[in-house]
């Protein structure tokens, strides 16, 4: 062994000449499964390329089969000394394991709907010396033709030695075998016992592995994403205590994949409480990435646009969807409400002499500039001028909005040092956000706003809980009115300016939604796709069938090129619809030459409803396409760590489908978003 897990073998292969000096030297370098690089001293790489064959490598390969205890199930095909070529030693296929009967999932992963086909055996801890495993009716040979040949009582049998690997030790045993009458005799294929009832997995009649050992890796991986290399090394250290050695990582990888194919992980992609189509879904990318060079053409995630996909020629970018279309006005509101209180500015002025303030300009770049009396005076002058501009502009937009702003942020309130309540501060932060009003007020919320505007009562106000900061504002105003003895009439439960603000919010949200719906086209009628969907080939598995094809939006540039999340390597850039996106960092997805892992969806009870492989980087298109192609009706709530950009992406393309959906970010991920507003957050 030259490195961990890498071996080098030298073979001397006789040629047609009887002179030993004319022997061909064959070099093998690779893993302990025979997967590696082969070179021959007699046949050059060019010669092998021309003929596609090397007799010397074939002979050495057969000898390596024997040394490694690997049964050949096909002709030996020599390879070149090339990293991308196939090895002459067949890579073990998990479909060709001797064991073939369905196996129970680990006890900790089982659910009530799982089938019970046999009594679950206990863990294998010890095998007595001389243990023999006999052939039974279920014993078979995984023939290379793709079929299985089963045990025949009328045919002779033989006995051979095998090794059982358990969690803590290895044990020798004897297997009863029967030569396979279907496979060619030179391949030495045997029918062997399945051993399911003993809790043992039979890989190739030579390597036997206990179920509890294989389940232990499944447990380690699902808890902490343990790689094969690390787990095999940890077991090997355990074996070294007894002076033994565990199998190589490549052999174990073949064992594990062959084993989990037999486990019945079925009937578990649906929540009994949420039903077939959950209303609350959580999306996230899982970093099960691999090199893009290994991608196959058969990969077919929901993002694939087929040739006859529905065309949307009229959908185009729709800018200025914010509550305040004027960007300068939004910036002015945010700057005004962030102004330090007057008493703090005066303290800064008193503690910073003017002479020191003049020298502060020479401080290094990036340091905070000192605040002298002249600086404070300039800031206050600019602040009061900005408030005058705001008062006039807000009055033109909505008088109730101007009244509320003046009461808490006007010149009089500022001079008196009145503390602005958190609910007021959050509300103005909310409405001045650089995001679409549809992310604050969806269609269902807008209907509730209209109902409250027409009948401002607590019962109609309670329906606005889906618009958190408006709901908080109404409760705050209602409490103030209740404490005021002058307002005892039921018609005065809410102040006129609050009712006027709700009317304006409804009007603006209705305007934006109407403009989005004008260019929308209804989605195609529900029709279950008849296309072949073998998830092991397509890399896509969802519990619900595909009912639509992903539409193609001709005028949206992001639909004419892969939305692969390249911006996620740094701060997200401004979108083409003139709406600033959130500045979340995605260092993981900036890795080159790797796939984006898996996109997985769960319900709120942590039950997965499916997944698909992401060919490149994770993006909004992965969530959008999966929802459009499989959900008859969009979920009510979508939680995603990039929801601040997912919402506009979905609403622009299919506004009618997503108009009643809330797009939210969980609090854990919200702190990574530099431009996030509170309407996206959820606990």
XYZ file of C-alpha atoms in Angstrom:
683
model
C 0.000 0.000 0.000
C 1.542 3.340 -1.057
C -1.138 5.624 0.401
C -4.234 5.158 2.519
C -6.565 2.982 0.443
C -4.280 3.043 -2.657
C -2.377 -0.120 -3.595
C 0.275 -0.983 -6.184
C 0.708 -4.469 -7.670
C 3.364 -5.677 -10.110
C 2.607 -8.692 -12.296
C 5.021 -10.670 -14.438
C 3.023 -12.167 -17.302
C 4.507 -14.843 -19.568
C 4.512 -14.169 -23.300
C 4.601 -16.528 -26.281
C 8.362 -16.662 -25.894
C 9.687 -19.146 -23.344
C 12.489 -16.790 -22.382
C 11.772 -15.347 -18.886
C 13.473 -12.129 -19.927
C 10.636 -11.508 -22.370
C 7.882 -11.484 -19.707
C 5.490 -8.548 -19.786
C 5.463 -6.386 -16.678
C 1.970 -5.185 -15.779
C 1.522 -2.461 -13.166
C -1.733 -1.883 -11.296
C -2.313 1.163 -9.088
C -5.677 1.678 -7.392
C -8.084 0.651 -4.648
C -8.523 -2.772 -3.088
C -11.524 -3.453 -5.346
C -9.408 -3.487 -8.498
C -10.608 -0.088 -9.688
C -7.519 1.784 -10.823
C -4.927 2.299 -13.551
C -3.232 -0.435 -15.594
C -0.101 -0.250 -17.739
C 1.782 -2.903 -19.681
C 5.482 -2.859 -20.581
C 4.885 -4.713 -23.851
C 1.778 -3.038 -25.245
C 1.962 0.728 -25.361
C -0.996 2.963 -24.734
C -1.254 3.718 -28.457
C -1.361 0.008 -29.323
C -4.103 -0.644 -26.799
C -6.063 2.323 -28.145
C -5.915 0.865 -31.642
C -6.778 -2.721 -30.731
C -8.883 -2.050 -27.626
C -7.309 -5.120 -26.026
C -4.200 -6.258 -24.095
C -3.743 -9.966 -23.347
C -1.148 -9.278 -20.656
C -3.420 -6.903 -18.723
C -6.266 -9.400 -19.052
C -4.134 -12.163 -17.533
C -2.964 -9.923 -14.691
C -6.526 -8.807 -14.129
C -7.702 -12.405 -13.719
C -4.969 -12.980 -11.150
C -6.043 -9.875 -9.234
C -9.629 -11.154 -9.226
C -8.418 -14.292 -7.524
C -6.320 -12.414 -4.963
C -9.140 -10.022 -4.057
C -11.809 -12.718 -3.988
C -13.931 -10.947 -6.605
C -16.085 -13.093 -8.871
C -16.136 -11.983 -12.492
C -19.575 -11.634 -14.041
C -18.422 -10.564 -17.457
C -15.555 -10.578 -19.882
C -12.431 -8.736 -18.811
C -11.963 -5.570 -20.804
C -8.509 -4.029 -20.429
C -8.229 -0.286 -19.975
C -5.662 2.362 -20.658
C -3.536 4.234 -18.178
C -6.047 7.045 -18.154
C -7.960 8.549 -15.264
C -11.212 8.620 -17.217
C -11.040 5.063 -18.584
C -12.863 2.064 -17.183
C -10.898 -0.418 -15.118
C -10.520 -3.974 -16.468
C -11.781 -5.148 -13.087
C -15.545 -4.746 -13.051
C -16.748 -2.233 -10.530
C -19.164 -4.115 -8.317
C -22.783 -3.341 -9.123
C -25.108 -3.177 -6.159
C -27.738 -4.899 -8.281
C -25.549 -8.029 -8.435
C -25.364 -8.871 -4.726
C -26.230 -12.436 -3.730
C -28.709 -11.203 -1.104
C -31.878 -10.024 -2.788
C -34.809 -10.325 -0.354
C -36.316 -7.070 1.009
C -34.804 -5.961 4.315
C -36.417 -3.987 7.130
C -35.291 -0.411 7.640
C -33.448 0.304 10.916
C -35.720 0.177 13.929
C -35.144 3.850 14.707
C -36.299 4.784 11.168
C -39.353 2.519 10.950
C -42.905 3.864 10.811
C -46.236 2.228 11.521
C -47.070 1.733 7.827
C -43.930 -0.344 7.132
C -44.543 -3.925 6.044
C -43.341 -6.710 8.322
C -42.266 -9.576 6.049
C -40.178 -11.495 8.586
C -39.116 -11.424 12.217
C -36.419 -8.828 12.731
C -33.215 -10.644 13.821
C -31.044 -9.326 16.617
C -27.567 -7.857 16.108
C -24.771 -10.266 15.204
C -22.244 -10.263 18.036
C -20.687 -13.717 17.819
C -20.543 -16.758 15.533
C -19.446 -20.124 16.829
C -16.506 -21.792 15.158
C -17.586 -24.026 12.297
C -20.867 -22.196 11.648
C -22.405 -23.320 8.369
C -25.075 -21.567 6.344
C -27.128 -23.903 4.152
C -28.806 -23.216 0.849
C -32.545 -22.587 0.853
C -35.243 -22.042 -1.740
C -34.527 -18.282 -1.726
C -30.811 -18.814 -2.470
C -29.784 -17.421 -5.843
C -27.039 -16.260 -8.171
C -27.079 -12.686 -9.547
C -26.387 -13.630 -13.143
C -24.806 -11.038 -15.402
C -27.763 -11.355 -17.781
C -29.871 -9.445 -15.260
C -31.885 -12.463 -14.131
C -31.426 -14.652 -11.067
C -30.894 -18.380 -11.027
C -32.283 -20.055 -7.915
C -31.182 -23.097 -5.938
C -32.140 -26.523 -7.292
C -32.208 -29.451 -4.890
C -31.354 -31.891 -7.660
C -27.997 -30.255 -8.427
C -24.754 -30.910 -6.491
C -23.426 -28.409 -3.956
C -20.018 -27.430 -2.609
C -18.763 -25.692 0.523
C -16.493 -22.661 0.690
C -15.133 -20.305 3.330
C -16.415 -16.758 3.872
C -15.905 -13.923 6.350
C -18.630 -12.205 8.374
C -17.931 -8.562 9.293
C -19.741 -7.309 12.401
C -19.583 -4.092 14.396
C -16.688 -5.273 16.558
C -15.079 -8.346 15.008
C -14.844 -10.714 12.042
C -15.808 -14.387 12.109
C -15.055 -17.184 9.635
C -17.926 -19.323 8.443
C -18.761 -21.924 5.824
C -21.262 -21.403 3.014
C -23.031 -24.105 1.065
C -22.877 -23.101 -2.593
C -24.118 -24.470 -5.883
C -22.414 -23.822 -9.239
C -24.653 -21.600 -11.318
C -25.927 -23.543 -14.351
C -26.736 -20.317 -16.211
C -23.435 -18.433 -15.996
C -20.434 -19.655 -18.061
C -18.341 -22.132 -16.085
C -15.131 -20.112 -16.485
C -16.668 -17.305 -14.445
C -17.064 -19.555 -11.400
C -20.375 -18.071 -10.334
C -22.224 -19.752 -7.473
C -25.713 -19.757 -6.050
C -25.462 -18.659 -2.417
C -27.760 -18.232 0.610
C -29.547 -14.912 1.188
C -29.022 -14.965 5.013
C -31.652 -12.297 5.708
C -33.136 -14.303 8.575
C -29.744 -14.256 10.315
C -29.340 -10.480 10.020
C -26.475 -10.911 7.531
C -26.035 -9.431 4.056
C -24.306 -11.664 1.482
C -22.434 -9.548 -1.007
C -20.578 -12.094 -3.142
C -20.411 -15.417 -1.234
C -17.099 -14.252 0.192
C -17.848 -10.979 1.982
C -20.734 -11.152 4.461
C -21.752 -8.113 6.518
C -24.125 -7.926 9.481
C -27.212 -5.753 9.075
C -26.470 -3.871 12.292
C -23.038 -2.873 10.947
C -24.547 -1.461 7.758
C -27.358 0.226 9.698
C -24.754 1.786 11.958
C -23.297 3.700 9.025
C -26.801 4.811 7.998
C -27.289 6.079 11.532
C -23.957 7.943 11.509
C -24.619 9.508 8.120
C -28.154 10.686 8.862
C -27.076 12.232 12.170
C -23.841 13.941 11.149
C -23.297 13.382 7.394
C -20.342 11.085 8.090
C -18.294 10.286 4.934
C -17.476 6.682 4.053
C -13.751 7.252 4.564
C -14.132 8.574 8.105
C -16.568 5.897 9.196
C -14.504 3.022 7.751
C -11.420 4.361 9.512
C -13.275 4.560 12.842
C -14.388 0.915 12.514
C -10.885 -0.104 11.492
C -9.483 1.426 14.689
C -12.030 -0.585 16.642
C -10.880 -3.740 14.870
C -7.215 -2.990 15.571
C -7.864 -3.514 19.276
C -8.388 -7.209 18.425
C -5.469 -7.288 16.010
C -7.726 -7.427 12.949
C -8.425 -5.183 9.997
C -11.707 -3.985 8.532
C -12.503 -4.082 4.814
C -11.440 -1.261 2.478
C -13.608 1.797 1.992
C -14.465 0.988 -1.629
C -15.615 -2.512 -0.776
C -17.711 -1.209 2.101
C -19.233 1.451 -0.133
C -20.337 -1.258 -2.566
C -21.765 -3.298 0.319
C -23.722 -0.397 1.754
C -25.262 0.755 -1.518
C -26.213 -2.817 -2.395
C -27.759 -3.253 1.053
C -29.843 -0.069 1.167
C -31.352 -0.955 -2.201
C -33.014 -3.876 -0.434
C -34.371 -1.803 2.434
C -38.028 -0.911 2.097
C -37.979 2.851 2.522
C -41.513 3.212 1.208
C -44.755 4.905 2.261
C -42.815 7.543 4.173
C -42.913 10.542 1.830
C -46.218 11.839 3.142
C -47.324 13.191 6.498
C -50.521 11.677 7.953
C -51.484 15.097 9.342
C -50.585 17.287 6.348
C -51.932 14.950 3.671
C -50.752 14.623 0.087
C -50.142 18.348 -0.452
C -49.027 20.179 2.718
C -50.044 23.818 3.110
C -46.845 24.679 5.001
C -43.616 23.605 3.300
C -39.944 24.041 4.143
C -37.386 23.982 1.335
C -33.652 23.691 1.710
C -30.630 22.520 -0.204
C -28.661 19.547 1.125
C -24.982 19.595 0.185
C -24.735 16.083 -1.261
C -22.536 17.358 -4.060
C -20.342 15.514 -6.518
C -18.257 16.436 -9.546
C -20.244 17.792 -12.481
C -18.223 15.617 -14.844
C -20.159 12.627 -13.484
C -23.557 14.041 -14.493
C -25.509 11.942 -16.974
C -27.852 13.132 -19.694
C -30.730 11.228 -18.110
C -30.776 13.635 -15.133
C -34.138 15.403 -15.259
C -34.937 17.799 -12.383
C -38.163 19.873 -12.425
C -36.183 22.841 -13.778
C -35.768 21.160 -17.174
C -37.784 22.900 -19.902
C -38.915 20.396 -22.515
C -39.380 21.256 -26.192
C -43.181 21.354 -26.035
C -43.344 23.219 -22.713
C -46.019 25.943 -22.420
C -44.796 29.323 -23.694
C -45.397 32.583 -21.822
C -44.520 35.295 -24.381
C -46.275 38.148 -22.539
C -44.699 37.825 -19.084
C -42.120 40.568 -18.627
C -40.330 42.241 -15.761
C -42.546 44.527 -13.711
C -40.548 47.191 -11.820
C -41.601 49.446 -8.941
C -43.756 47.006 -7.003
C -42.929 48.612 -3.645
C -45.483 50.461 -1.536
C -43.628 53.675 -2.413
C -42.563 53.465 -6.079
C -40.141 56.377 -5.583
C -36.799 54.939 -4.440
C -35.564 58.292 -3.108
C -38.655 58.553 -0.917
C -38.044 55.097 0.561
C -34.443 55.992 1.343
C -35.499 59.289 2.892
C -38.010 57.578 5.189
C -35.445 55.031 6.359
C -32.814 57.705 6.928
C -35.224 59.881 8.884
C -36.468 57.173 11.231
C -32.872 56.095 11.953
C -31.843 59.575 13.116
C -30.309 59.589 16.599
C -32.370 61.266 19.341
C -31.629 64.937 19.973
C -30.254 64.428 23.494
C -27.672 61.926 22.222
C -26.503 64.330 19.514
C -26.173 67.140 22.045
C -24.092 64.925 24.328
C -21.814 64.073 21.414
C -21.434 67.755 20.617
C -20.529 68.613 24.209
C -17.943 65.830 24.460
C -16.231 66.617 21.141
C -14.572 70.066 20.925
C -14.623 71.813 17.595
C -10.821 71.782 17.351
C -10.793 68.016 17.715
C -13.560 67.711 15.160
C -11.467 69.615 12.616
C -8.546 67.208 12.998
C -10.768 64.158 12.703
C -10.822 64.541 8.924
C -7.237 63.317 8.871
C -8.090 60.029 10.530
C -7.655 56.870 8.514
C -10.406 55.919 6.095
C -13.192 53.845 7.640
C -12.975 55.392 11.114
C -16.096 57.100 12.421
C -15.928 60.861 11.942
C -16.099 62.914 15.130
C -19.245 64.962 15.711
C -18.453 68.573 16.522
C -21.034 71.344 17.149
C -20.954 72.442 13.522
C -21.444 68.876 12.327
C -24.374 68.401 14.682
C -25.950 71.632 13.501
C -25.602 70.569 9.862
C -27.143 67.181 10.567
C -30.086 68.696 12.425
C -30.661 71.208 9.642
C -30.673 68.415 7.049
C -32.960 66.326 9.237
C -35.583 69.041 9.651
C -35.451 69.874 5.948
C -35.985 66.191 5.139
C -38.969 66.078 7.495
C -40.534 69.062 5.731
C -40.151 67.288 2.389
C -41.540 64.065 3.833
C -44.575 65.743 5.343
C -45.574 67.232 2.024
C -44.915 64.063 0.025
C -46.705 61.762 2.474
C -49.681 64.135 2.613
C -50.027 63.828 -1.151
C -49.928 60.028 -0.893
C -52.142 59.501 2.175
C -53.094 61.994 4.863
C -53.377 59.312 7.542
C -49.818 58.200 6.829
C -48.571 61.789 7.097
C -50.427 62.289 10.389
C -48.961 59.149 11.964
C -45.458 60.010 10.782
C -45.692 63.604 12.049
C -46.956 62.487 15.447
C -43.929 60.266 16.085
C -41.180 61.638 13.835
C -42.170 65.258 13.259
C -40.130 68.268 14.371
C -42.155 68.797 17.552
C -41.882 65.162 18.649
C -38.163 65.154 17.871
C -37.458 68.346 19.834
C -39.384 67.007 22.835
C -37.333 63.808 22.716
C -40.394 61.564 22.554
C -39.425 57.914 22.274
C -40.904 56.226 19.222
C -42.743 52.979 20.111
C -41.239 49.843 18.582
C -44.467 49.005 16.786
C -44.401 52.371 14.975
C -40.731 52.079 14.130
C -41.161 48.559 12.728
C -44.174 49.623 10.690
C -42.315 52.419 8.893
C -39.306 50.170 8.340
C -41.712 47.692 6.801
C -43.487 49.967 4.372
C -40.221 51.569 3.193
C -38.615 48.200 2.373
C -37.021 47.613 -1.035
C -39.397 44.759 -1.776
C -42.685 44.124 -3.494
C -45.850 44.989 -1.633
C -47.030 41.457 -2.505
C -44.482 40.045 -0.076
C -46.092 42.089 2.683
C -49.716 41.745 1.600
C -50.774 38.721 -0.418
C -54.200 38.355 -2.005
C -55.785 36.808 1.071
C -54.346 39.530 3.301
C -55.550 42.211 0.925
C -59.111 40.907 1.170
C -58.831 41.142 4.953
C -57.567 44.735 4.626
C -60.565 45.652 2.521
C -62.945 44.071 5.033
C -61.352 46.029 7.876
C -61.434 49.304 5.930
C -65.168 48.874 5.354
C -65.871 47.688 8.906
C -63.075 48.675 11.345
C -63.888 46.323 14.219
C -61.734 43.952 16.321
C -63.282 40.924 14.603
C -62.140 42.125 11.167
C -58.801 43.292 12.560
C -58.076 39.764 13.821
C -58.052 38.547 10.209
C -54.975 40.697 9.556
C -52.674 38.499 11.634
C -51.088 37.371 8.358
C -49.712 40.926 7.979
C -47.836 41.023 11.309
C -46.814 44.690 11.534
C -50.186 45.996 10.390
C -51.829 43.692 12.923
C -49.501 45.002 15.660
C -50.260 48.592 14.657
C -54.011 47.999 14.915
C -53.679 46.389 18.348
C -51.485 49.247 19.552
C -53.915 51.872 18.286
C -56.906 50.003 19.726
C -55.288 49.863 23.177
C -54.518 53.588 23.097
C -58.093 54.389 22.146
C -59.420 52.138 24.891
C -57.333 53.985 27.493
C -58.591 57.338 26.230
C -61.839 58.156 28.056
C -62.929 60.476 25.237
C -63.428 57.549 22.845
C -66.196 55.315 24.157
C -68.209 54.938 20.956
C -67.836 51.617 19.081
C -67.400 53.587 15.881
C -64.220 55.136 17.309
C -62.366 51.935 18.225
C -59.578 52.848 15.781
C -58.178 56.266 14.936
C -59.113 57.783 11.553
C -55.487 57.918 10.386
C -55.035 54.157 11.006
C -58.167 53.360 9.014
C -56.955 55.663 6.237
C -53.573 53.885 6.192
C -55.266 50.483 5.859
C -57.357 51.807 2.984
C -54.193 53.038 1.245
C -52.393 49.723 1.824
C -55.312 47.837 0.295
C -55.441 50.170 -2.696
C -51.707 49.908 -3.423
C -51.596 46.106 -3.026
C -54.650 45.733 -5.251
C -53.013 47.939 -7.893
C -49.796 45.878 -7.997
C -51.607 42.529 -8.018
C -53.942 43.671 -10.801
C -50.995 44.715 -12.961
C -49.275 41.375 -12.369
C -52.428 39.444 -13.214
C -52.953 41.388 -16.442
C -50.007 39.641 -18.079
C -50.617 36.246 -16.453
C -51.917 33.156 -18.230
C -53.669 30.350 -16.302
C -51.564 27.266 -15.749
C -52.302 24.222 -17.853
C -55.056 21.873 -16.645
C -53.904 19.135 -14.308
C -52.619 16.135 -16.205
C -50.415 13.422 -14.765
C -47.295 13.097 -16.891
C -46.868 9.795 -18.708
C -43.112 10.203 -19.088
C -40.852 7.594 -17.522
C -39.738 8.700 -14.071
C -37.213 6.294 -12.619
C -35.759 8.470 -9.872
C -32.464 6.576 -9.919
C -31.989 7.813 -13.481
C -33.709 11.201 -13.367
C -32.441 12.188 -9.903
C -35.945 13.400 -9.044
C -38.379 11.845 -6.578
C -41.516 13.408 -5.103
C -44.433 11.699 -3.418
C -46.826 13.579 -5.686
C -46.896 12.944 -9.457
C -45.901 15.525 -12.033
C -49.085 17.250 -13.198
C -47.661 20.062 -15.355
C -44.617 20.953 -17.405
C -42.476 23.854 -16.329
C -43.447 26.856 -18.537
C -40.921 28.875 -20.523
C -40.966 32.674 -20.137
C -39.544 34.116 -23.324
C -39.084 37.734 -22.183
C -37.405 36.907 -18.872
C -33.657 36.713 -19.345
C -33.251 34.497 -16.280
C -35.377 31.869 -18.029
C -33.152 31.931 -21.088
C -30.093 31.130 -19.024
C -29.517 28.866 -16.072
C -30.510 30.454 -12.751
C -27.690 28.663 -11.007
C -27.244 30.991 -8.088
C -23.837 32.285 -9.167
C -24.470 35.493 -7.226
C -24.612 33.456 -4.059
C -20.863 33.343 -3.877
C -21.029 36.925 -2.632
C -23.727 39.505 -2.157
C -26.765 39.153 -4.347
C -26.926 41.760 -7.033
C -29.869 43.865 -8.038
C -32.532 41.988 -9.952
C -33.576 42.904 -13.450
C -36.978 44.043 -12.229
C -35.331 46.990 -10.447
C -35.852 45.474 -7.009
C -32.837 45.162 -4.733
C -32.349 41.602 -3.621
C -31.140 40.432 -0.282
C -27.407 40.296 0.393
C -27.106 36.763 1.720
C -23.729 35.036 1.527
C -23.577 31.632 -0.146
C -19.917 30.617 0.102
C -20.755 26.922 -0.143
C -22.538 27.332 -3.466
C -19.625 29.232 -4.959
C -17.651 26.017 -5.295
C -16.843 25.265 -8.915
C -17.132 21.968 -10.755
C -19.543 20.535 -8.181
C -23.267 19.936 -8.376
C -25.594 21.872 -6.095
C -26.552 18.840 -4.014
C -30.210 18.027 -3.423
C -33.240 20.292 -3.087
C -35.511 18.769 -0.438
C -38.992 19.731 0.781
C -40.473 18.967 4.204
C -43.761 19.650 5.907
C -43.842 21.381 9.298
C -43.605 17.959 10.995
C -40.149 17.322 9.448
C -41.420 14.678 7.015
C -39.843 14.897 3.575
C -42.127 14.986 0.541
C -39.391 14.545 -2.030
C -36.181 15.833 -3.541
C -34.344 16.387 -6.785
C -30.699 16.630 -7.779
C -29.428 20.140 -8.563
C -27.114 19.967 -11.604
C -25.314 23.220 -10.790
C -25.855 25.720 -8.000
C -28.999 25.975 -5.925
C -31.385 28.688 -7.091
C -34.923 30.028 -6.845
C -35.864 28.099 -9.955
C -35.466 24.795 -8.085
C -38.250 25.624 -5.636
C -40.447 27.373 -8.189
C -40.301 24.553 -10.748
C -40.977 21.801 -8.205
C -44.055 23.629 -6.902
C -45.491 24.490 -10.312
C -45.028 20.999 -11.723
C -46.416 19.055 -8.745
C -48.729 21.157 -6.557
C -52.318 21.598 -7.834
C -52.569 24.667 -5.601
C -49.652 26.608 -4.167
C -48.951 26.102 -0.432
C -50.123 28.804 1.947
C -46.671 29.247 3.473
C -43.262 28.616 1.932
C -40.238 28.750 4.225
C -36.919 29.010 2.416
C -33.585 30.572 3.305
C -33.728 32.698 0.137
C -37.434 33.563 0.295
C -36.768 37.288 -0.054
C -35.840 36.596 -3.690
C -38.047 33.538 -4.199
C -41.244 35.543 -3.626
C -40.745 38.055 -6.477
C -39.426 35.266 -8.713
C -42.610 33.206 -8.278
C -45.095 36.091 -8.308
C -43.659 37.554 -11.499
C -44.031 34.263 -13.387
C -47.243 32.829 -11.956
C -48.969 35.585 -9.938
C -52.358 33.891 -9.810
C -50.877 30.597 -8.599
C -48.779 32.195 -5.821
C -50.990 35.190 -4.962
C -52.229 33.620 -1.695
C -48.810 32.364 -0.555
C -46.648 33.760 2.244
C -42.891 33.558 1.568
C -40.919 33.435 4.808
C -37.397 32.927 6.157
C -36.710 31.197 9.447
C -34.983 33.254 12.127
C -31.841 31.125 11.986
C -31.124 32.111 8.378
C -32.587 35.623 8.574
C -29.481 37.031 10.264
C -27.438 36.307 7.112
C -29.640 38.624 5.051
C -28.442 42.211 4.967
C -31.543 43.686 3.326
C -34.211 41.552 4.978
C -37.470 43.025 6.238
C -39.615 41.515 8.931
C -42.398 40.265 6.693
C -40.223 37.315 5.673
C -39.275 36.091 9.120
C -40.883 33.265 11.004
C -40.033 31.576 14.259
